[in-house]
Short mmCIF file of C-alpha atoms in Angstrom, two decimals:
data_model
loop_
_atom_site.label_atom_id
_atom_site.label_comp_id
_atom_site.label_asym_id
_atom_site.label_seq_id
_atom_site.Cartn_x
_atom_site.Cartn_y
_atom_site.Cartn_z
CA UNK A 189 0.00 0.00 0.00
CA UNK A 190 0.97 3.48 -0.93
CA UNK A 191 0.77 4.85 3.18
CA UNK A 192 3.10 2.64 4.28
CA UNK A 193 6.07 4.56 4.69
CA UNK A 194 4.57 8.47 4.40
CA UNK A 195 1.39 8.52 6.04
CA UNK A 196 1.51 12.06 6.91
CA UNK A 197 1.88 12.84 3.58
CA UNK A 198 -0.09 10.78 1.64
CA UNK A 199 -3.02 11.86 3.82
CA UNK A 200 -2.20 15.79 3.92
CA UNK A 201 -1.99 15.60 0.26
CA UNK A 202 -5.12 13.50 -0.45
CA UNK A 203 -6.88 15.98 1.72
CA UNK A 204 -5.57 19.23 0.23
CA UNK A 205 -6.70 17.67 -3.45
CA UNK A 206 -10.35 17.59 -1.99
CA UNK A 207 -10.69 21.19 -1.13
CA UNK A 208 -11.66 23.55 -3.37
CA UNK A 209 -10.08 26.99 -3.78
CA UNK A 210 -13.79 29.11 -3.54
CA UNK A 211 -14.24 26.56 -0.12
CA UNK A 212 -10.39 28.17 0.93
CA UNK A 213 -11.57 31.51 0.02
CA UNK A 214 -9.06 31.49 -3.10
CA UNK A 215 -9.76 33.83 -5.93
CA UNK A 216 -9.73 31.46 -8.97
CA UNK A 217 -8.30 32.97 -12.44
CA UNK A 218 -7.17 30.80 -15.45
CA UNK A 219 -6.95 27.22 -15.82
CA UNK A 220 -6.07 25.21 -12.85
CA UNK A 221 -4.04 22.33 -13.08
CA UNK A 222 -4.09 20.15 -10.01
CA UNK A 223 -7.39 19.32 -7.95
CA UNK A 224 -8.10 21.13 -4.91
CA UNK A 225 -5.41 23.62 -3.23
CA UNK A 226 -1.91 24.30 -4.33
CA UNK A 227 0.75 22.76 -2.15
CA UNK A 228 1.98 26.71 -1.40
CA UNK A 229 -1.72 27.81 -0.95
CA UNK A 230 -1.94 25.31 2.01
CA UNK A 231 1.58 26.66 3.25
CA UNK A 232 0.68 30.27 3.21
CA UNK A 233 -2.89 30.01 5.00
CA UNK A 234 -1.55 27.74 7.72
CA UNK A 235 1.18 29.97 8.24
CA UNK A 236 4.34 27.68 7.29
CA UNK A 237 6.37 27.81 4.65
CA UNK A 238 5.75 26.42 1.13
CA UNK A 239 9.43 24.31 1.57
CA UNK A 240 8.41 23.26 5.03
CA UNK A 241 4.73 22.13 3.52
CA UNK A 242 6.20 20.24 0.57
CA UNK A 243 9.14 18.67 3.21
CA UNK A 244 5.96 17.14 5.15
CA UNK A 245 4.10 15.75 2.17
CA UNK A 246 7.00 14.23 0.66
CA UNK A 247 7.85 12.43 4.12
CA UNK A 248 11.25 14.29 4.51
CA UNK A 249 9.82 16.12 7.93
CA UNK A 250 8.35 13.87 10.06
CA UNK A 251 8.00 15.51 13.31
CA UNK A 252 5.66 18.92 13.03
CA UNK A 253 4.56 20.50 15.58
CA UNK A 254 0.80 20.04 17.33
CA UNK A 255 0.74 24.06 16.50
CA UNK A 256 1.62 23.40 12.76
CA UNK A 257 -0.52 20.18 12.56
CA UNK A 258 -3.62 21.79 14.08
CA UNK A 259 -3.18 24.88 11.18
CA UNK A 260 -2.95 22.23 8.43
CA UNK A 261 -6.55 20.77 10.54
CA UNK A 262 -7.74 24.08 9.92
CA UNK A 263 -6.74 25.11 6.20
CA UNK A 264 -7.97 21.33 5.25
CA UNK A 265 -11.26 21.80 6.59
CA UNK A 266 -11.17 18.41 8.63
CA UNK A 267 -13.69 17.59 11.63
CA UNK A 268 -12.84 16.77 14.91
CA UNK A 269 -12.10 12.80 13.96
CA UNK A 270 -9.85 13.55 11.00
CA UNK A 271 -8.10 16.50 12.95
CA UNK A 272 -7.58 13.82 15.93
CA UNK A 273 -6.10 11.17 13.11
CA UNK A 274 -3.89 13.68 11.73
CA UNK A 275 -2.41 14.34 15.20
CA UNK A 276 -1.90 10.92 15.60
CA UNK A 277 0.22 10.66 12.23
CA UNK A 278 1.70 13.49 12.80
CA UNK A 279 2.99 12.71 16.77
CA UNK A 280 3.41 8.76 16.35
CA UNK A 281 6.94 7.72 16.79
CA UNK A 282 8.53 5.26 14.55
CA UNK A 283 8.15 1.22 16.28
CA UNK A 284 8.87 -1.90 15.54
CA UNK A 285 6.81 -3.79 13.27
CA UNK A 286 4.39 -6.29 14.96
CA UNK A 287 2.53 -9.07 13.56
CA UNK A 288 -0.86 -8.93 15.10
CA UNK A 289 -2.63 -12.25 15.87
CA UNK A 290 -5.23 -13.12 13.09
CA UNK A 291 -7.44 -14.17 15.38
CA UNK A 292 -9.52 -12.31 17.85
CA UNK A 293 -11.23 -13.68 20.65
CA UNK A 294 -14.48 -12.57 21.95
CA UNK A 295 -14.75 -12.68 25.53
CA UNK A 296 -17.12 -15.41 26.66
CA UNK A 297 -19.63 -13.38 28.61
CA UNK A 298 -20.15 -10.96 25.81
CA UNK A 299 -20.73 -14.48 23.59
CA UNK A 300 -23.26 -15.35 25.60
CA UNK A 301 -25.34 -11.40 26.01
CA UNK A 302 -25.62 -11.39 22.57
CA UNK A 303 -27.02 -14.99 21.92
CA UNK A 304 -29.30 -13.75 24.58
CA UNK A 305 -30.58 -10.65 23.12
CA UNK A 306 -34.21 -9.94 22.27
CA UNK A 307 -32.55 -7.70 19.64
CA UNK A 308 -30.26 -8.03 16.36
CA UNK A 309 -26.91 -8.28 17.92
CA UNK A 310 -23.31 -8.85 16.88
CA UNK A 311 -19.47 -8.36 17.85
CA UNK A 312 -17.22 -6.88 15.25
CA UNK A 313 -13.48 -6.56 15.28
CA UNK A 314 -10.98 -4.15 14.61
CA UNK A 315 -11.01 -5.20 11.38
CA UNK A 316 -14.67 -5.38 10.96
CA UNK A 317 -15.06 -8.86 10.98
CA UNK A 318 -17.89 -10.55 12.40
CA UNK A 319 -17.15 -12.67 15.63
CA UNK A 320 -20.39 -13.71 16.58
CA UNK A 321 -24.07 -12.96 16.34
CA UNK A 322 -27.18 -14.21 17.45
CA UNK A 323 -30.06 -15.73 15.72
CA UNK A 324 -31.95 -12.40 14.98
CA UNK A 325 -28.79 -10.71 13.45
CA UNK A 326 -28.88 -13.63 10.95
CA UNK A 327 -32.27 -13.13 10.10
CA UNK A 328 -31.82 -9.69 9.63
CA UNK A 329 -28.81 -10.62 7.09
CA UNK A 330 -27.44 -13.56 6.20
CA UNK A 331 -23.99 -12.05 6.01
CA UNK A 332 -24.04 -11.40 9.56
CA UNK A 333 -22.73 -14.47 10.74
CA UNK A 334 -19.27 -15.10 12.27
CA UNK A 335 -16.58 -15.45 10.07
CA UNK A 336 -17.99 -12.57 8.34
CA UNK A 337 -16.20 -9.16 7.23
CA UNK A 338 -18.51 -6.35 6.87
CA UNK A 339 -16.33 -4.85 4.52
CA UNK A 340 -16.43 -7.19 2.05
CA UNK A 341 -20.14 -8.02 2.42
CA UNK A 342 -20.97 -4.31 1.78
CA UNK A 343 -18.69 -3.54 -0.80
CA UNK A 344 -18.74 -7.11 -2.85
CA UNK A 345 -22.07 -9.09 -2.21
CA UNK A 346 -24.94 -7.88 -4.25
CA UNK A 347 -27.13 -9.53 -2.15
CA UNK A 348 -26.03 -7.14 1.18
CA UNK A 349 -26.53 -3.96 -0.95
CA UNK A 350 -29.63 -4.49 -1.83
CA UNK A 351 -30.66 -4.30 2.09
CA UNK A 352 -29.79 -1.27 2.09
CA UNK A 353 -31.30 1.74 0.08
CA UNK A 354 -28.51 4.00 1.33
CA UNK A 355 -25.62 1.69 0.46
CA UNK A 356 -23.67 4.14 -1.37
CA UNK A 357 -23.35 6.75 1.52
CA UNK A 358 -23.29 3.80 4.02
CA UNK A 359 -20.56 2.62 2.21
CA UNK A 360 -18.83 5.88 2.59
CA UNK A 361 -18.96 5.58 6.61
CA UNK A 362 -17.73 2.44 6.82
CA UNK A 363 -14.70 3.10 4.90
CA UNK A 364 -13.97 6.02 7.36
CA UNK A 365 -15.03 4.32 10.09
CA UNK A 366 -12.52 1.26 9.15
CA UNK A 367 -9.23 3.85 9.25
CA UNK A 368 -10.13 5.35 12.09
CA UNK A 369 -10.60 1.48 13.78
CA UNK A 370 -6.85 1.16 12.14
CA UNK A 371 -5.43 4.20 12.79
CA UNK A 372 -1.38 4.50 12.19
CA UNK A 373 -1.09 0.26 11.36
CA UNK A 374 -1.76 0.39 7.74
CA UNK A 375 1.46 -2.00 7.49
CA UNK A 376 -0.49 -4.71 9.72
CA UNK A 377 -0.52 -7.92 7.46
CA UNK A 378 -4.22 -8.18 7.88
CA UNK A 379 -4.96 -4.88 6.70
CA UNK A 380 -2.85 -5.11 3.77
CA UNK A 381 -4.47 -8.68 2.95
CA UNK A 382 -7.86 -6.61 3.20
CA UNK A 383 -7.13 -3.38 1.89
CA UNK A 384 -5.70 -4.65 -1.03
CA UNK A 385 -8.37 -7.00 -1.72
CA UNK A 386 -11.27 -5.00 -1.92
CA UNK A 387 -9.32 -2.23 -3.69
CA UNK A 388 -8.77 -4.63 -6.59
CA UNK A 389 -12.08 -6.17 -6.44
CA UNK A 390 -14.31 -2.30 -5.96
CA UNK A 391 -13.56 0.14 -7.87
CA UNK A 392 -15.68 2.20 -5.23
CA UNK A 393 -13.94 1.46 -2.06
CA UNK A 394 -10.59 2.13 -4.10
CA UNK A 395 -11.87 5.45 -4.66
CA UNK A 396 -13.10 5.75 -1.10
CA UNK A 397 -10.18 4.59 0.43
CA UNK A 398 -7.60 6.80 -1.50
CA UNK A 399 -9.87 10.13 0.20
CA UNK A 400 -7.98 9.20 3.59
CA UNK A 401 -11.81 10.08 4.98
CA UNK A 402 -11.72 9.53 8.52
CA UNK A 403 -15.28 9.23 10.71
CA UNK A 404 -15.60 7.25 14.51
CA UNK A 405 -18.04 4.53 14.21
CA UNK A 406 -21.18 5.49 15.88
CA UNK A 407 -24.58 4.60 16.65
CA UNK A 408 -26.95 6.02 13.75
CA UNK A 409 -30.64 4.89 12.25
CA UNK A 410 -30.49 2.72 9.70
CA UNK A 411 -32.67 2.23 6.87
CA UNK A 412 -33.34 -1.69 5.58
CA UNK A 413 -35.21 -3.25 3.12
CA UNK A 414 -35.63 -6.71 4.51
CA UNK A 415 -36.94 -9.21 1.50
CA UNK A 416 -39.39 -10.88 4.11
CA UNK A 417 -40.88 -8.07 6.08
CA UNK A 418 -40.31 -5.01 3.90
CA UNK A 419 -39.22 -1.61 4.91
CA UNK A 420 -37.67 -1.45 8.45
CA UNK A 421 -36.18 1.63 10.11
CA UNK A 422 -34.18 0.57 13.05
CA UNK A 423 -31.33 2.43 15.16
CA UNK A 424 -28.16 1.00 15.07
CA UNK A 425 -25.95 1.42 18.75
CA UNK A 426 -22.42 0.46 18.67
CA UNK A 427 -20.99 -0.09 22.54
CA UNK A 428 -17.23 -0.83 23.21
CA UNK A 429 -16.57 -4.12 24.43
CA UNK A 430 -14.65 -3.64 27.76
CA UNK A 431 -11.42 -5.68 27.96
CA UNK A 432 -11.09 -6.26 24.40
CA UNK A 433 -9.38 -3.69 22.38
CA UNK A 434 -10.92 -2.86 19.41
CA UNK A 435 -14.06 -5.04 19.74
CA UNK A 436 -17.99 -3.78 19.15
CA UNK A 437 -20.96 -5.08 20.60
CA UNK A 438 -23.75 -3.67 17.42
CA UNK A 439 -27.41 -4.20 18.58
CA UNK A 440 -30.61 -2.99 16.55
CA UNK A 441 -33.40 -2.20 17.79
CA UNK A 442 -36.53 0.01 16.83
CA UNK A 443 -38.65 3.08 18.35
CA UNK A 444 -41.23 1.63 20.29
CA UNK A 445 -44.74 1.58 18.38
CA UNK A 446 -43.54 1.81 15.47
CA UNK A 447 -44.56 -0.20 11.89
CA UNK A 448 -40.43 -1.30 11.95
CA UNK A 449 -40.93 -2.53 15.79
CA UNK A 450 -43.99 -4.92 14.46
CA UNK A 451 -42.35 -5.94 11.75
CA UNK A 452 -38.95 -6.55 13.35
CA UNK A 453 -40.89 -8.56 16.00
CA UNK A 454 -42.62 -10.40 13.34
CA UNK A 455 -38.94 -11.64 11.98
CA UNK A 456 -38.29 -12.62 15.24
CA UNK A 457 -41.19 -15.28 15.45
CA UNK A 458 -40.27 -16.36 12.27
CA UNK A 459 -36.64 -17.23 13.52
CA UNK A 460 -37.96 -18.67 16.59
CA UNK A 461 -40.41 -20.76 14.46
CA UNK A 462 -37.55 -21.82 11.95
CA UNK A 463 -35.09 -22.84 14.93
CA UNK A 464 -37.90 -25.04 17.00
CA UNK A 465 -37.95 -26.87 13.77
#
C-alpha cells in the first residue's frame, strides 16, 4: 500500500486535493491544473512555509509541531475525527513492526449477552469482521454471521446492498469508520491482505479509500429493506466491548410503536419458528 512509509503525507496531500479553492476563500483565475489547493496555498494560509509544507508531504519532515498540525486541521477543513487522526500521524513515533494475531477472541460473557438478546446483535473486530451474532442478526442478514467481514459483504455481495437503500453513503462511513478502527497500522498484514483485496475487487472502495476520509463509528438509524418483512427503520448502537481492544458489541433495535418494531418482532417469530424446527 501506498501509506506505508509516508502517512503524513499521503493523507495531507489526499486531503488538500479535496478542497476547493472558492471553499479556501481562493480567488480562482485561469486554468487550474491540479485538484483542490496548491501545495503553497496550504503553506501560506496555515502559516508555514511552502518548503516546510512540501518537506511534510514528501515524508522528509516527520516531526511537526501540534501548533503546525492543528493549522494544516484548519486550512484542510477536517472535523474533529480527521483532525484527531492527523495528530496521531503526525505525533506517532517510529516502532517496531508487529505481527498482530489473526485471530480475535471474543470474551465469553459478551458471547453469551448477545445470543441472549431480544434484539439483532453482533461483535465486530478491529477489522470489521464478524465474531459472533445471534439468531436475529442472521435473520436480519445472512452475512451477519461469524466469520464474516462487513467490509467485504458491503462492498462485494450484491445480495447485502440491496438491504440497504442507502448503500452508497453507508458505504462511505464504513470506509472512514474502518481507518479510524486502524489508525497508524496500515502495514499490519491483515490490513494489507484486506485493503488490497477490496481495492482490486471495488472500484468504489478504491476510490473511497484513497480520500484518507476519517469518521468514529457510531450509533446512527439505519434504513433496511428486509426481503421478508419489507421496509424497516431501526437504530443502530455500537458499545465498546470492555477488555477487548478494538471489539464492538452492534445491537438494533426500533422506536417503540412503530410499523419497523412490528415488523422486526414479526422476523423474530419467524426465527424462533424456523429454529424449533
Amino acid at each position: 500500500m501506498s501509506g506505508e512509509t509516508n502517512l503524513l503525507g499521503d493523507y495531507v496531500r489526499a486531503r488538500r486535493e479535496l478542497v476547493t479553492p472558492e471553499q479556501a476563500g481562493i480567488p480562482v483565475t485561469g486554468v487550474r491544473r491540479v485538484p483542490g489547493l496548491r501545495r503553497e496555498e496550504v503553506a501560506m494560509l496555515a502559516g508555514i512555509s511552502a518548503d516546510y509544507y512540501m518537506r511534510l508531504e514528501q515524508g522528509r519532515d516527520r516531526n511537526p509541531s501540534v501548533q503546525v498540525l492543528e493549522s494544516l486541521a484548519r486550512v484542510l477543513r477536517l472535523d474533529d475525527d480527521a483532525t484527531a487522526y492527523l495528530l496521531r500521524l503526525g505525533t506517532d513515533r517510529p516502532r517496531r513492526r508487529t505481527r498482530r494475531p489473526r485471530r480475535e477472541a471474543i470474551p465469553p460473557g459478551i458471547a453469551k449477552l448477545v445470543a441472549t438478546l431480544p434484539l439483532p446483535a453482533y461483535v465486530e473486530g478491529r477489522y470489521f469482521d464478524v465474531l459472533a451474532a445471534n439468531a436475529l442478526a442472521t435473520a436480519l442478514s445472512p452475512r451477519l454471521v461469524a466469520g464474516g467481514n462487513r467490509l467485504r459483504d458491503v462492498f462485494l455481495d450484491p445480495a447485502e446492498q440491496a438491504l440497504y437503500p442507502d448503500w452508497e453513503d453507508a458505504g462511505g462511513g464504513m470506509v472512514a469508520g474502518f481507518r479510524e478502527s486502524v489508525g497508524t497500522d496500515t502495514d499490519d498484514p491483515r490490513v494489507i491482505e484486506l485493503v488490497g483485496e477490496l481495492s482490486l475487487a471495488s472500484p468504489r472502495f478504491s476510490r473511497l479509500w484513497a480520500r484518507h476520509d476519517v469518521v468514529a463509528c457510531e450509533g446512527a438509524p439505519k434504513r433496511i429493506d428486509h426481503p421478508q418483512v419489507g421496509a424497516l427503520r431501526l437504530n443502530r448502537e455500537r458499545l465498546g466491548v470492555g477488555g477487548a481492544e478494538g471489539q464492538t458489541l452492534v445491537v438494533y433495535h426500533p422506536d417503540p410503536g412503530t410499523d419497523s418494531a412490528e415488523k422486526l418482532a414479526l422476523l423474530a417469530s419467524m426465527t424462533a419458528l424456523d429454529a424449533a424446527r
